Amino acid sequence: QVQLVESGGGLAQPGGSLRLSCAASGTIVLINVMGWFRQAPGKQRELVASITTGGSTNYADSVKGRFTISRDRVKNPVYLQMHSLNPGDPAVYYCSAHRLSPTKIYDYWGQGTQVTVSS
């Protein structure tokens, strides 16, 4: 089993920055992919960014060039560095972990952290 806890959410001004952190614990050696999703009120949850064990990253078009996903290879945390925040970014952000195998896919989710953008 894997446990994920997000932190770092809060209030930022338009054009400002925030860094989200995801602390992972449990059987993390089995995880192939880590990611960040977000869900705004009235909208479906969407993938923001992901990173594989090999270091490959993927981003939603709306955040390319503004957000960066990274992981600490010494410790467990996964980060989402957000710059140039705009009114399209406020949402609850969720950390995710995924184990991919030929027979089964395992998904794990954090509790979420709120990001608000306001002047």
XYZ file of C-alpha atoms in Angstrom, residues 25-93:
69
model
C 5.226 6.451 2.068
C 4.612 2.721 1.973
C 5.606 0.368 -0.843
C 6.941 3.147 -3.033
C 9.516 0.933 -4.748
C 6.671 -0.572 -6.777
C 5.480 2.775 -8.182
C 6.163 3.438 -11.872
C 4.534 6.851 -12.327
C 3.825 9.839 -10.086
C 1.507 12.641 -11.088
C -0.513 15.695 -10.225
C -4.196 16.065 -11.060
C -6.534 18.948 -10.365
C -10.280 19.399 -10.111
C -12.125 22.711 -10.146
C -15.772 23.076 -9.051
C -18.120 21.756 -11.714
C -15.294 20.285 -13.768
C -13.831 16.814 -14.196
C -10.500 15.894 -12.694
C -7.705 16.469 -15.198
C -4.073 15.460 -15.432
C -1.703 18.359 -14.836
C 1.677 16.623 -14.983
C 3.290 13.218 -14.581
C 6.771 11.797 -14.173
C 8.025 8.230 -14.623
C 10.782 6.374 -12.825
C 12.923 7.010 -15.897
C 12.415 10.756 -15.590
C 10.053 11.242 -18.532
C 7.553 14.049 -17.942
C 4.216 14.943 -19.457
C 2.170 18.130 -19.067
C -1.275 19.378 -19.900
C -1.195 21.961 -22.688
C -2.624 24.587 -20.359
C 0.363 24.431 -17.994
C 3.277 23.808 -20.359
C 6.027 26.326 -19.784
C 4.572 27.390 -16.436
C 4.525 24.257 -14.244
C 7.340 21.814 -13.532
C 7.051 18.376 -11.939
C 10.081 16.904 -10.196
C 11.041 14.344 -7.598
C 13.709 14.029 -4.960
C 15.774 10.935 -5.759
C 17.256 10.823 -2.282
C 14.024 11.266 -0.361
C 10.413 10.575 -1.294
C 8.826 13.964 -2.106
C 7.384 14.828 -5.501
C 6.939 18.507 -6.312
C 4.874 20.682 -8.599
C 6.418 24.117 -9.092
C 3.810 26.525 -10.439
C 4.663 29.897 -11.991
C 2.590 32.565 -13.707
C -0.604 31.461 -12.017
C -3.779 32.609 -13.740
C -7.549 32.395 -13.112
C -7.670 29.019 -14.858
C -5.445 27.368 -12.255
C -7.508 27.465 -9.004
C -8.568 23.953 -8.054
C -7.952 21.163 -5.600
C -4.679 19.552 -6.599
